[in-house]
XYZ file of C-alpha atoms in Angstrom:
667
model
C 22.483 40.005 0.037
C 25.350 40.385 -2.735
C 24.976 44.605 -3.984
C 24.528 43.291 -7.285
C 21.212 41.016 -6.066
C 20.239 44.299 -4.284
C 20.068 46.420 -7.261
C 18.565 43.742 -8.987
C 15.527 43.301 -6.183
C 15.204 47.142 -6.102
C 14.527 46.847 -9.774
C 11.891 45.004 -9.244
C 13.218 41.782 -11.568
C 12.957 38.410 -10.302
C 15.930 36.995 -7.960
C 16.585 33.322 -6.838
C 18.452 33.194 -4.024
C 22.066 31.515 -3.511
C 21.575 30.421 -0.555
C 18.269 28.693 -1.932
C 20.286 27.066 -4.364
C 23.043 26.123 -2.825
C 20.740 24.171 -0.011
C 18.844 22.400 -2.878
C 22.165 20.935 -4.027
C 23.276 20.170 -0.904
C 20.006 18.116 0.204
C 20.380 16.408 -3.101
C 23.776 15.797 -2.191
C 23.187 14.224 1.039
C 20.301 11.954 -0.102
C 22.815 10.389 -2.635
C 25.295 10.234 0.053
C 22.636 7.941 2.145
C 22.029 6.078 -0.813
C 25.671 5.098 -1.747
C 25.548 4.292 2.097
C 22.833 1.897 1.635
C 24.169 0.229 -0.812
C 27.787 -0.008 0.572
C 26.044 -1.459 3.376
C 24.167 -4.063 1.702
C 27.039 -4.802 -0.808
C 28.922 -5.581 3.017
C 26.076 -7.893 4.104
C 25.234 -9.484 0.720
C 25.738 -12.540 1.636
C 23.276 -11.879 5.192
C 21.062 -10.304 3.064
C 20.723 -13.015 -0.085
C 20.212 -15.470 2.604
C 16.915 -14.390 3.802
C 15.723 -15.008 0.367
C 15.061 -18.560 -0.283
C 14.420 -17.745 -4.556
C 18.232 -16.162 -4.110
C 19.677 -19.019 -2.130
C 20.519 -20.475 -5.510
C 23.708 -17.248 -5.367
C 25.005 -18.523 -2.099
C 26.383 -22.249 -3.860
C 30.159 -22.481 -4.648
C 29.207 -23.099 -8.632
C 27.528 -19.179 -8.497
C 30.577 -17.358 -6.230
C 31.056 -15.680 -9.741
C 27.764 -14.332 -9.889
C 27.898 -13.083 -6.650
C 31.093 -11.571 -6.856
C 29.883 -9.682 -10.140
C 26.998 -8.561 -8.177
C 28.790 -7.253 -5.197
C 31.023 -5.503 -7.602
C 27.703 -3.751 -9.256
C 26.420 -2.392 -5.846
C 29.523 -0.898 -5.104
C 30.177 0.832 -8.586
C 26.875 2.192 -8.074
C 27.926 3.292 -4.581
C 30.723 4.924 -5.942
C 28.514 6.683 -8.782
C 26.044 8.182 -6.511
C 28.937 9.647 -4.603
C 29.995 11.470 -7.857
C 26.859 12.547 -8.857
C 26.574 13.549 -4.837
C 29.655 15.925 -5.423
C 28.533 17.054 -8.721
C 25.022 17.872 -6.688
C 27.452 20.788 -5.238
C 28.135 22.524 -7.992
C 25.194 21.855 -10.318
C 21.978 20.689 -8.733
C 20.134 20.220 -12.078
C 22.795 18.453 -13.919
C 23.327 16.156 -10.687
C 19.374 15.041 -11.212
C 19.673 14.766 -14.687
C 22.316 12.340 -14.152
C 20.444 10.442 -11.294
C 17.360 9.772 -13.714
C 19.531 9.026 -16.690
C 21.166 6.415 -14.393
C 17.881 5.251 -13.091
C 16.559 5.039 -16.608
C 19.609 3.235 -18.147
C 18.908 0.605 -14.611
C 15.630 0.254 -15.171
C 15.993 -0.692 -18.993
C 19.098 -2.605 -18.648
C 18.029 -4.847 -14.989
C 16.074 -7.446 -16.905
C 18.691 -7.969 -19.481
C 21.467 -7.660 -17.493
C 20.637 -9.933 -14.877
C 19.694 -12.669 -17.691
C 22.965 -12.757 -18.760
C 25.224 -12.482 -15.613
C 23.212 -13.304 -12.758
C 20.858 -15.938 -13.411
C 21.309 -20.238 -12.813
C 21.468 -22.581 -15.595
C 17.889 -23.215 -15.860
C 16.378 -19.649 -15.658
C 15.362 -16.893 -13.045
C 12.507 -18.433 -10.363
C 9.261 -16.674 -10.702
C 9.378 -14.265 -7.960
C 13.013 -12.796 -9.241
C 10.565 -12.033 -12.577
C 8.413 -10.172 -10.447
C 10.914 -8.148 -8.278
C 12.765 -7.065 -11.436
C 9.865 -5.985 -13.183
C 8.775 -4.058 -10.293
C 12.636 -2.583 -10.580
C 12.546 -1.863 -13.714
C 9.621 0.001 -13.465
C 10.865 2.488 -10.704
C 13.934 2.901 -12.311
C 12.174 3.700 -15.682
C 9.109 5.665 -14.545
C 11.562 7.239 -12.007
C 14.295 8.396 -14.120
C 11.959 9.489 -16.877
C 10.402 11.881 -14.004
C 13.677 12.983 -12.687
C 14.882 14.172 -15.997
C 11.914 16.190 -16.363
C 12.331 17.750 -13.235
C 15.987 18.602 -14.401
C 14.790 20.724 -17.542
C 11.427 22.291 -15.509
C 14.164 25.479 -14.862
C 15.004 25.828 -18.542
C 11.323 25.032 -19.497
C 10.223 28.152 -17.062
C 12.495 30.698 -19.038
C 10.244 29.879 -22.082
C 7.300 30.855 -23.369
C 4.721 28.247 -23.160
C 4.160 26.050 -25.548
C 1.131 25.461 -27.954
C 0.394 21.952 -26.257
C 0.457 23.256 -22.682
C -1.736 26.539 -23.043
C -4.095 24.134 -24.811
C -3.934 20.821 -21.895
C -3.745 23.724 -18.881
C -6.785 25.401 -20.590
C -8.368 22.163 -20.219
C -7.692 21.251 -17.288
C -9.212 24.056 -15.723
C -12.223 23.983 -17.714
C -12.748 20.623 -15.989
C -12.198 21.736 -12.773
C -14.558 24.676 -13.352
C -16.982 22.490 -14.598
C -16.821 20.332 -11.873
C -16.861 23.322 -9.081
C -19.825 24.831 -10.984
C -21.816 21.104 -10.550
C -24.318 21.093 -7.246
C -21.800 19.361 -4.776
C -24.344 16.566 -4.395
C -24.317 15.559 -7.999
C -20.658 16.033 -8.333
C -19.620 13.921 -5.344
C -22.102 11.338 -6.818
C -20.559 10.842 -9.961
C -16.887 11.043 -8.404
C -18.102 8.122 -5.942
C -19.504 6.156 -8.798
C -16.672 6.758 -11.303
C -14.689 5.163 -8.383
C -16.526 2.374 -7.581
C -16.452 1.295 -11.111
C -13.373 1.648 -11.288
C -12.238 -0.570 -8.471
C -14.845 -3.343 -9.467
C -13.452 -3.376 -13.654
C -10.128 -3.856 -11.999
C -11.532 -6.609 -9.454
C -13.049 -8.683 -12.040
C -11.021 -8.379 -15.104
C -7.106 -7.252 -13.289
C -7.590 -9.397 -10.103
C -10.005 -11.901 -11.226
C -11.933 -11.619 -8.258
C -9.056 -13.665 -6.693
C -8.174 -12.977 -2.504
C -4.449 -12.902 -3.819
C -2.841 -13.257 -0.485
C -3.411 -15.727 2.536
C -4.327 -12.701 4.619
C -7.363 -11.800 2.131
C -8.619 -15.386 1.821
C -8.992 -15.201 5.458
C -11.197 -12.314 5.954
C -13.524 -14.321 3.123
C -13.848 -17.372 4.518
C -14.590 -15.712 8.133
C -17.016 -13.707 6.268
C -18.138 -16.693 5.117
C -18.669 -18.529 8.913
C -19.979 -15.076 10.127
C -22.490 -15.245 7.588
C -23.407 -18.686 8.535
C -24.412 -17.975 12.015
C -21.272 -19.092 13.625
C -18.085 -17.753 14.854
C -15.589 -20.936 14.232
C -16.172 -24.283 12.122
C -15.926 -28.143 13.335
C -11.569 -28.540 12.378
C -11.656 -31.626 9.923
C -10.155 -35.080 10.765
C -6.718 -35.175 10.212
C -5.883 -31.342 10.226
C -2.377 -30.992 9.724
C -3.433 -31.674 6.164
C -5.564 -28.813 6.487
C -3.356 -26.007 8.077
C -3.792 -22.632 6.427
C -1.652 -19.496 6.412
C -3.736 -17.188 8.588
C -5.777 -19.803 10.242
C -6.172 -21.235 13.787
C -6.602 -25.046 13.576
C -7.316 -25.423 17.594
C -6.721 -29.080 17.662
C -7.683 -29.119 21.178
C -10.938 -27.444 20.689
C -11.687 -29.182 17.477
C -11.958 -25.354 15.961
C -11.424 -23.848 12.532
C -11.439 -20.221 12.421
C -9.285 -17.092 10.702
C -6.557 -15.217 13.114
C -7.790 -11.787 11.581
C -9.830 -9.527 14.260
C -12.975 -9.687 13.459
C -14.383 -6.042 12.341
C -13.658 -6.556 8.717
C -15.234 -10.448 8.697
C -17.911 -9.305 10.318
C -18.670 -6.721 7.527
C -17.256 -8.763 4.348
C -19.902 -10.780 6.139
C -23.329 -8.578 4.908
C -21.428 -8.672 1.333
C -22.307 -12.725 1.567
C -24.963 -12.744 2.499
C -26.496 -10.530 -0.293
C -24.556 -12.521 -2.659
C -21.983 -9.789 -3.741
C -18.917 -9.754 -1.437
C -16.591 -8.053 -4.147
C -18.646 -5.392 -4.003
C -18.380 -4.468 -0.423
C -14.496 -2.577 -1.066
C -15.500 -0.439 -4.008
C -18.437 0.519 -2.256
C -16.605 1.459 0.974
C -13.559 2.947 -0.988
C -16.234 5.230 -3.255
C -17.858 6.188 0.250
C -14.211 7.187 1.581
C -13.375 8.772 -1.449
C -16.242 11.114 -0.961
C -15.680 12.077 2.541
C -12.141 12.880 1.679
C -13.008 15.252 -0.880
C -15.118 16.762 1.558
C -12.805 17.351 4.567
C -10.254 18.650 2.024
C -12.930 20.955 0.592
C -13.143 21.799 4.484
C -9.839 21.859 5.388
C -8.124 23.907 2.095
C -10.624 26.029 0.622
C -12.910 26.081 -2.735
C -10.444 23.473 -4.827
C -9.327 21.113 -1.589
C -12.132 18.519 -2.092
C -10.747 18.036 -6.220
C -7.534 18.069 -5.040
C -8.147 15.248 -2.664
C -10.191 13.481 -4.815
C -7.626 13.762 -7.489
C -4.617 12.815 -5.681
C -6.046 9.628 -4.532
C -8.609 8.743 -7.467
C -5.751 9.067 -10.148
C -3.125 6.612 -8.033
C -2.751 2.542 -8.671
C -2.582 2.682 -4.549
C -6.029 3.609 -4.026
C -7.486 1.238 -7.177
C -6.216 -1.896 -6.274
C -6.460 -1.629 -2.690
C -10.293 -1.031 -3.474
C -10.774 -3.883 -5.897
C -8.971 -6.277 -3.118
C -10.353 -8.107 -0.702
C -8.200 -6.480 2.151
C -8.987 -5.068 5.832
C -7.296 -1.443 4.446
C -10.390 0.157 2.467
C -12.474 0.150 5.687
C -9.897 1.264 7.676
C -9.600 4.008 5.566
C -13.882 4.638 5.293
C -13.602 4.615 9.426
C -10.283 6.595 9.984
C -11.820 9.442 7.290
C -15.188 9.040 9.326
C -13.454 10.088 12.563
C -11.533 13.150 10.499
C -15.076 14.168 9.207
C -16.729 14.337 12.726
C -13.412 16.251 14.420
C -13.701 18.937 11.859
C -17.193 19.120 12.972
C -16.466 19.383 16.379
C -13.855 21.959 15.618
C -16.549 23.973 13.938
C -18.742 23.778 17.092
C -20.647 20.441 16.724
C -22.436 19.010 19.459
C -23.015 15.692 20.924
C -23.775 13.823 17.656
C -20.505 13.876 15.809
C -18.551 13.338 19.294
C -20.539 10.075 18.880
C -19.663 9.276 15.305
C -15.942 9.903 16.275
C -15.735 7.411 19.424
C -18.139 5.014 16.892
C -15.759 5.129 13.848
C -12.500 5.032 16.144
C -14.279 1.588 18.113
C -15.115 0.318 14.955
C -11.646 1.039 13.763
C -10.071 -0.920 16.496
C -12.558 -4.182 15.395
C -10.476 -4.240 12.196
C -6.625 -2.768 12.279
C -6.149 -1.812 15.986
C -2.807 -0.085 15.700
C -3.489 1.997 12.687
C -6.448 2.919 14.136
C -4.812 4.104 17.720
C -2.123 5.810 15.291
C -4.140 7.979 13.063
C -6.702 8.481 15.972
C -5.161 9.581 19.123
C -3.252 12.816 18.257
C -6.569 14.430 16.931
C -8.956 12.600 19.880
C -6.105 13.798 22.695
C -6.384 17.277 21.336
C -10.276 17.186 21.221
C -10.367 15.655 24.782
C -7.862 18.078 26.457
C -9.950 20.571 25.178
C -13.354 19.621 26.737
C -11.465 18.823 29.745
C -9.914 22.561 29.751
C -13.815 24.120 28.831
C -15.940 21.203 31.484
C -17.868 19.440 28.011
C -18.333 16.914 30.039
C -21.376 15.409 27.869
C -19.146 15.909 24.738
C -16.557 13.700 26.190
C -18.668 11.222 27.302
C -20.523 10.979 24.319
C -17.069 10.368 22.771
C -15.673 7.914 24.754
C -18.737 5.649 25.333
C -18.590 3.853 21.954
C -15.224 3.534 22.394
C -15.002 2.037 25.803
C -17.887 -0.245 24.352
C -15.949 -0.898 21.176
C -12.825 -2.110 23.438
C -14.782 -4.288 25.988
C -16.538 -6.022 23.306
C -13.371 -6.459 21.799
C -11.832 -7.771 25.456
C -14.625 -9.856 25.283
C -14.250 -11.613 21.607
C -10.850 -12.596 22.864
C -11.745 -13.907 25.743
C -14.734 -16.395 24.504
C -12.229 -17.149 21.549
C -8.930 -17.495 22.959
C -9.585 -17.371 26.671
C -8.112 -14.575 27.888
C -9.100 -10.734 27.217
C -5.749 -9.871 25.939
C -4.533 -12.448 23.976
C -5.459 -12.421 20.216
C -5.143 -14.238 16.717
C -2.110 -12.381 16.287
C -0.568 -14.057 19.408
C -2.273 -17.530 19.596
C -1.486 -17.866 15.745
C 2.285 -16.994 15.965
C 3.714 -15.680 18.888
C 6.720 -14.283 17.977
C 5.062 -12.672 14.762
C 5.908 -8.679 14.586
C 8.300 -8.183 17.037
C 9.754 -4.557 17.648
C 13.156 -3.988 16.928
C 14.658 -1.054 15.409
C 17.835 -2.804 13.411
C 18.985 -2.722 9.391
C 15.916 -4.640 7.944
C 13.628 -2.383 9.889
C 15.306 0.946 8.321
C 15.601 -0.773 4.863
C 12.381 -2.345 4.305
C 10.813 1.249 5.790
C 13.226 3.232 3.115
C 11.622 0.499 0.488
C 8.427 1.352 1.247
C 9.104 4.706 0.600
C 10.740 4.120 -2.364
C 7.713 2.146 -3.591
C 5.043 4.831 -2.194
C 6.493 7.509 -4.782
C 6.093 4.882 -7.170
C 2.335 4.300 -6.090
C 1.126 7.672 -5.830
C 1.316 10.277 -8.834
C 5.290 10.887 -8.973
C 6.434 13.965 -7.381
C 3.068 14.535 -5.040
C 5.445 13.637 -2.112
C 6.872 16.761 -2.263
C 4.018 18.352 -1.222
C 4.994 17.470 2.600
C 8.334 19.783 2.012
C 6.102 22.375 0.732
C 3.616 22.068 3.530
C 6.235 21.874 6.305
C 8.869 24.478 4.499
C 9.645 27.879 6.148
C 7.065 26.821 9.022
C 6.930 28.346 12.745
C 5.091 25.843 14.041
C 3.434 27.039 17.177
C 1.780 29.472 14.556
C 0.985 26.788 12.534
C -0.826 24.704 15.009
C -2.621 27.624 16.550
C -4.095 28.391 13.311
C -4.547 24.587 11.517
C -4.459 22.401 14.401
C -5.986 19.884 12.196
C -3.671 19.406 9.421
C -0.179 19.471 12.118
C -1.783 16.833 13.947
C -2.552 14.433 10.979
C 0.883 15.123 10.176
C 1.805 13.893 13.576
C -0.163 10.844 12.899
C 0.961 9.947 10.159
C 4.530 10.199 11.683
C 3.209 8.442 14.329
C 2.208 5.973 11.419
C 5.323 5.275 9.859
C 7.183 4.687 13.409
C 4.880 1.893 14.413
C 5.484 0.341 11.140
C 9.334 0.533 11.594
C 9.457 -0.873 15.032
C 6.388 -3.174 14.667
C 8.261 -4.470 11.300
C 5.921 -6.654 9.214
C 7.379 -7.487 4.785
C 3.841 -8.161 3.869
C 3.206 -10.431 0.897
C 0.879 -9.857 -2.332
C 0.536 -6.045 -1.043
C -0.628 -3.772 -3.428
C 1.898 -0.804 -2.639
C 3.091 -0.217 0.696
C -0.170 -1.249 2.050
C 0.451 -0.528 5.654
C 0.930 2.738 4.795
C -2.570 2.979 2.262
C -4.845 3.208 6.317
C -3.573 6.953 6.425
C -3.887 7.634 2.542
C -6.852 10.327 3.479
C -4.973 12.337 5.942
C -1.546 11.814 3.315
C -3.760 13.261 0.129
C -5.068 16.273 2.260
C -1.723 16.620 3.356
C 0.249 16.773 -0.392
C -2.624 18.871 -1.763
C -2.384 21.578 1.510
C 1.515 21.755 0.520
C 1.109 22.346 -2.699
C -1.677 24.661 -2.706
C 1.231 26.235 -0.710
C 4.042 26.380 -2.958
C 4.016 30.110 -4.186
C 4.118 31.001 -0.416
C 6.497 28.209 0.707
C 9.077 29.429 -2.195
C 8.088 33.464 -1.788
C 11.512 35.523 -2.295
C 12.779 32.228 -3.925
C 11.250 31.748 -6.952
C 8.255 34.241 -8.479
C 4.835 32.643 -7.707
C 4.052 32.360 -11.802
C 7.252 30.673 -11.879
C 6.111 28.331 -8.746
C 2.835 27.844 -10.052
C 3.613 26.853 -13.439
C 6.615 24.898 -11.933
C 4.481 22.724 -10.460
C 2.112 22.045 -13.045
C 4.684 20.751 -15.369
C 5.845 18.545 -12.480
C 2.434 17.778 -11.214
C 1.055 17.317 -15.109
C 3.860 15.085 -15.814
C 3.565 13.302 -13.241
C -0.274 12.489 -14.014
C 0.946 11.705 -17.335
C 3.154 8.658 -16.350
C 0.797 7.607 -13.923
C -1.784 7.027 -16.295
C 0.072 6.313 -19.655
C 2.748 4.433 -17.312
C 2.156 2.868 -14.075
C -1.379 2.282 -14.150
C -1.248 0.166 -17.060
C 2.363 -1.738 -16.313
C 0.765 -2.414 -12.743
C -2.725 -3.364 -14.193
C -1.278 -6.275 -16.657
C 1.571 -7.057 -14.037
C -1.204 -8.273 -11.663
C -3.495 -10.089 -14.291
C -0.323 -11.973 -14.647
C 1.221 -12.593 -11.420
C -3.036 -13.087 -10.105
C -3.377 -15.360 -13.591
C -0.470 -18.009 -12.406
C -1.507 -17.407 -8.296
C -4.730 -19.245 -9.374
C -3.713 -21.788 -11.514
C -3.933 -24.733 -8.902
C -7.933 -23.318 -9.167
C -7.595 -22.805 -12.876
C -6.430 -26.361 -13.460
C -8.972 -27.931 -11.401
C -11.810 -26.373 -13.391
C -10.802 -27.304 -16.620
C -9.798 -31.130 -15.431
C -14.029 -30.690 -14.837
C -13.911 -32.752 -11.528
C -16.720 -31.152 -9.355
C -15.631 -33.620 -6.207
C -12.288 -34.433 -5.336
C -9.411 -34.808 -3.042
C -6.503 -32.384 -4.246
C -2.772 -32.935 -2.751
C -0.538 -29.822 -2.644
C 3.102 -30.701 -3.574
C 4.288 -27.038 -4.320
C 2.159 -23.900 -4.422
C 0.897 -21.964 -7.588
C 2.476 -18.766 -8.635
C 3.946 -17.082 -6.016
C 1.948 -18.784 -3.301
C 2.680 -21.559 -1.145
C 0.626 -25.071 -0.596
C -0.617 -22.514 3.103
C -1.652 -20.254 1.227
C -4.030 -22.363 -1.225
C -5.769 -24.606 1.126
C -9.037 -23.074 0.377
C -11.748 -25.403 1.644
C -15.527 -25.552 1.653
C -16.486 -24.719 5.443
C -17.278 -28.385 5.941
C -14.325 -29.771 4.315
C -15.987 -32.085 2.471
C -18.254 -30.324 -0.157
C -17.070 -30.093 -3.740
C -13.218 -29.828 -4.181
C -10.699 -30.535 -0.870
C -7.665 -29.148 -1.358
C -4.971 -30.299 1.145
C -1.333 -30.463 2.000
C 1.151 -33.605 0.396
C 2.519 -34.886 3.630
C 3.974 -37.870 2.108
C 2.948 -41.058 0.152
C 1.605 -43.051 3.101
C -0.525 -40.172 4.861
C -1.558 -38.954 1.580
C -3.115 -42.354 1.044
C -4.217 -42.846 5.269
C -6.120 -39.223 4.037
C -7.416 -40.462 0.989
C -9.440 -43.032 2.362
C -11.398 -41.057 4.513
C -12.607 -39.539 1.292
C -13.626 -42.653 -0.334
C -16.447 -41.064 -3.044
C -13.832 -38.678 -4.890
C -10.524 -39.098 -7.022
C -7.676 -38.269 -5.233
C -4.941 -35.893 -7.534
C -1.560 -34.594 -7.089
C -0.324 -31.006 -7.913
C 2.518 -29.716 -8.961
C 3.534 -26.581 -10.128
C 6.987 -25.758 -11.874
C 8.383 -21.931 -11.007
C 11.137 -21.882 -13.580
C 8.903 -22.829 -16.640
C 5.614 -21.229 -14.890
C 3.924 -24.916 -15.649
C 1.701 -26.877 -14.013
C 0.600 -30.886 -13.661
C -2.579 -32.564 -12.431
C -2.295 -35.835 -12.335
C -3.854 -39.014 -10.069
C -2.564 -40.056 -7.164
C -1.426 -43.424 -8.157
C -0.067 -41.942 -11.735
C 2.617 -40.373 -8.802
C 3.662 -44.132 -7.443
C 1.671 -43.680 -4.125
C 0.160 -46.821 -3.713
């Protein structure tokens, strides 16, 4: 510390350490250099990258070599600009941050017009490219606005709080105090009802109660099979016409069923039997939210509950997944139940809580075994080692018994369905699916997921992870807060598992494979922001830290509520409307019984996603793949009691036609 700095410090004046400022600039410069390197590698391997996407294949044609050259040049220019801004960061991190924010904002605003003007083929952009452009534009626009505001916070902290800031701060504080003053049971019921209503509203108005992916459709169909008291249904005649993504068509044994693990479909079947399958995920999500809040309050103190609930409830990541038919919300509930049991056991809970921990883990293995293991092994191993040292055999047996039963039951299901306890539906469906690896693709996709996570949560909240670990003595931290440390280890394990066993996903709602850990993430983020004054002690005065955190999170919340959420609701409503165009067209045609051949998919969904049929492959409208004129005529002869129709969708005009089979010249 310099003599001048010591004088200011002895005088009691706030001092910002030069080393800390330099570290901020160095970290920002390093991040920008990494981004520039990534863009350079993409430009270098552009042909290989473009070749992986059918919708970008036109760029590989000789006629579009000019567009390819422009795209490569743009990427290289962007990389050079990032390197330049990285150098600026070593001099002034605020200037660098404002330049990055302005660049992102400009890229977001101009991405659509420039792509259409200089990169689009003659017929226009295909539908999937429109969706990708929208996503990039949204991330650039909202991310740029947030970074620009972030760069302004130091200067805002030098001024007195404005009237609007004081009013908003006062109202937020009063709202929190009013909620805190409520009886806890009443507060949790109100928040749970709000979550349920939000999810069901989005489910009907935005997602239109439509399984928007082959996975969701497979879960719902298998739930109907279970609700009928069966494990599978009889395969149809000519099964090649009815092969659907995420389903197993067992020609040898004449069976048809979903490839997924059976746990989620079994839960969803209860909703099918009650006639309300749409209500299952919103209900499970509301319960998970309440339990996550309880866990946050137990681990973080009085304000932890509302902090955790706020981070989860405000984000579109929660509401869209809660409104879907995916199996992630059920996994989240079971993982959260496991966490609740662990917290109670760490406080001295008995056999009942140990049994609940085992039941929750075992049930999660029946739904998503990979994430279940990643999110429960660290905490489970910690408890088990503690019980072994203390010779608490009854607790160990109580936790292990339901877990062993669940594993045995799943092995029995695999043996019954696939002939081996080691074989799963995923391996039967595609033995090459999701192979381990650690190449450039894995790193690029994981990086993209993490970038998307910043957009799907409230902007800025992920900084809570840095605040959580900043200036920590890990051994001391583990002795004081072992559950928090092991939750962080579990999340790291989840991210690493998906880095190695990569799956790009389809019509996902955010980086949905990370959604299984949202309870852990929300608690850790809340813990990080709550310790911000401690993390920055001696660097920034505590009052500035609190006000700066309020400004950053407040503006991030505003961008989410006024920007990200409306954008995503409109985006997915449009996307779902076109994905379900096939079924809307058939409904509008007025036919109640037909055989529909799919020449194309609908919207972004290929034919394999849309071959969705009644369990008997006979009642009402039956959908089949188009396998050529002669083969189609043969299948139509097996359905003489209904008209045969042909469906075609144009992804450029986003229009479809539904015509009689003969009109297509298939005589």
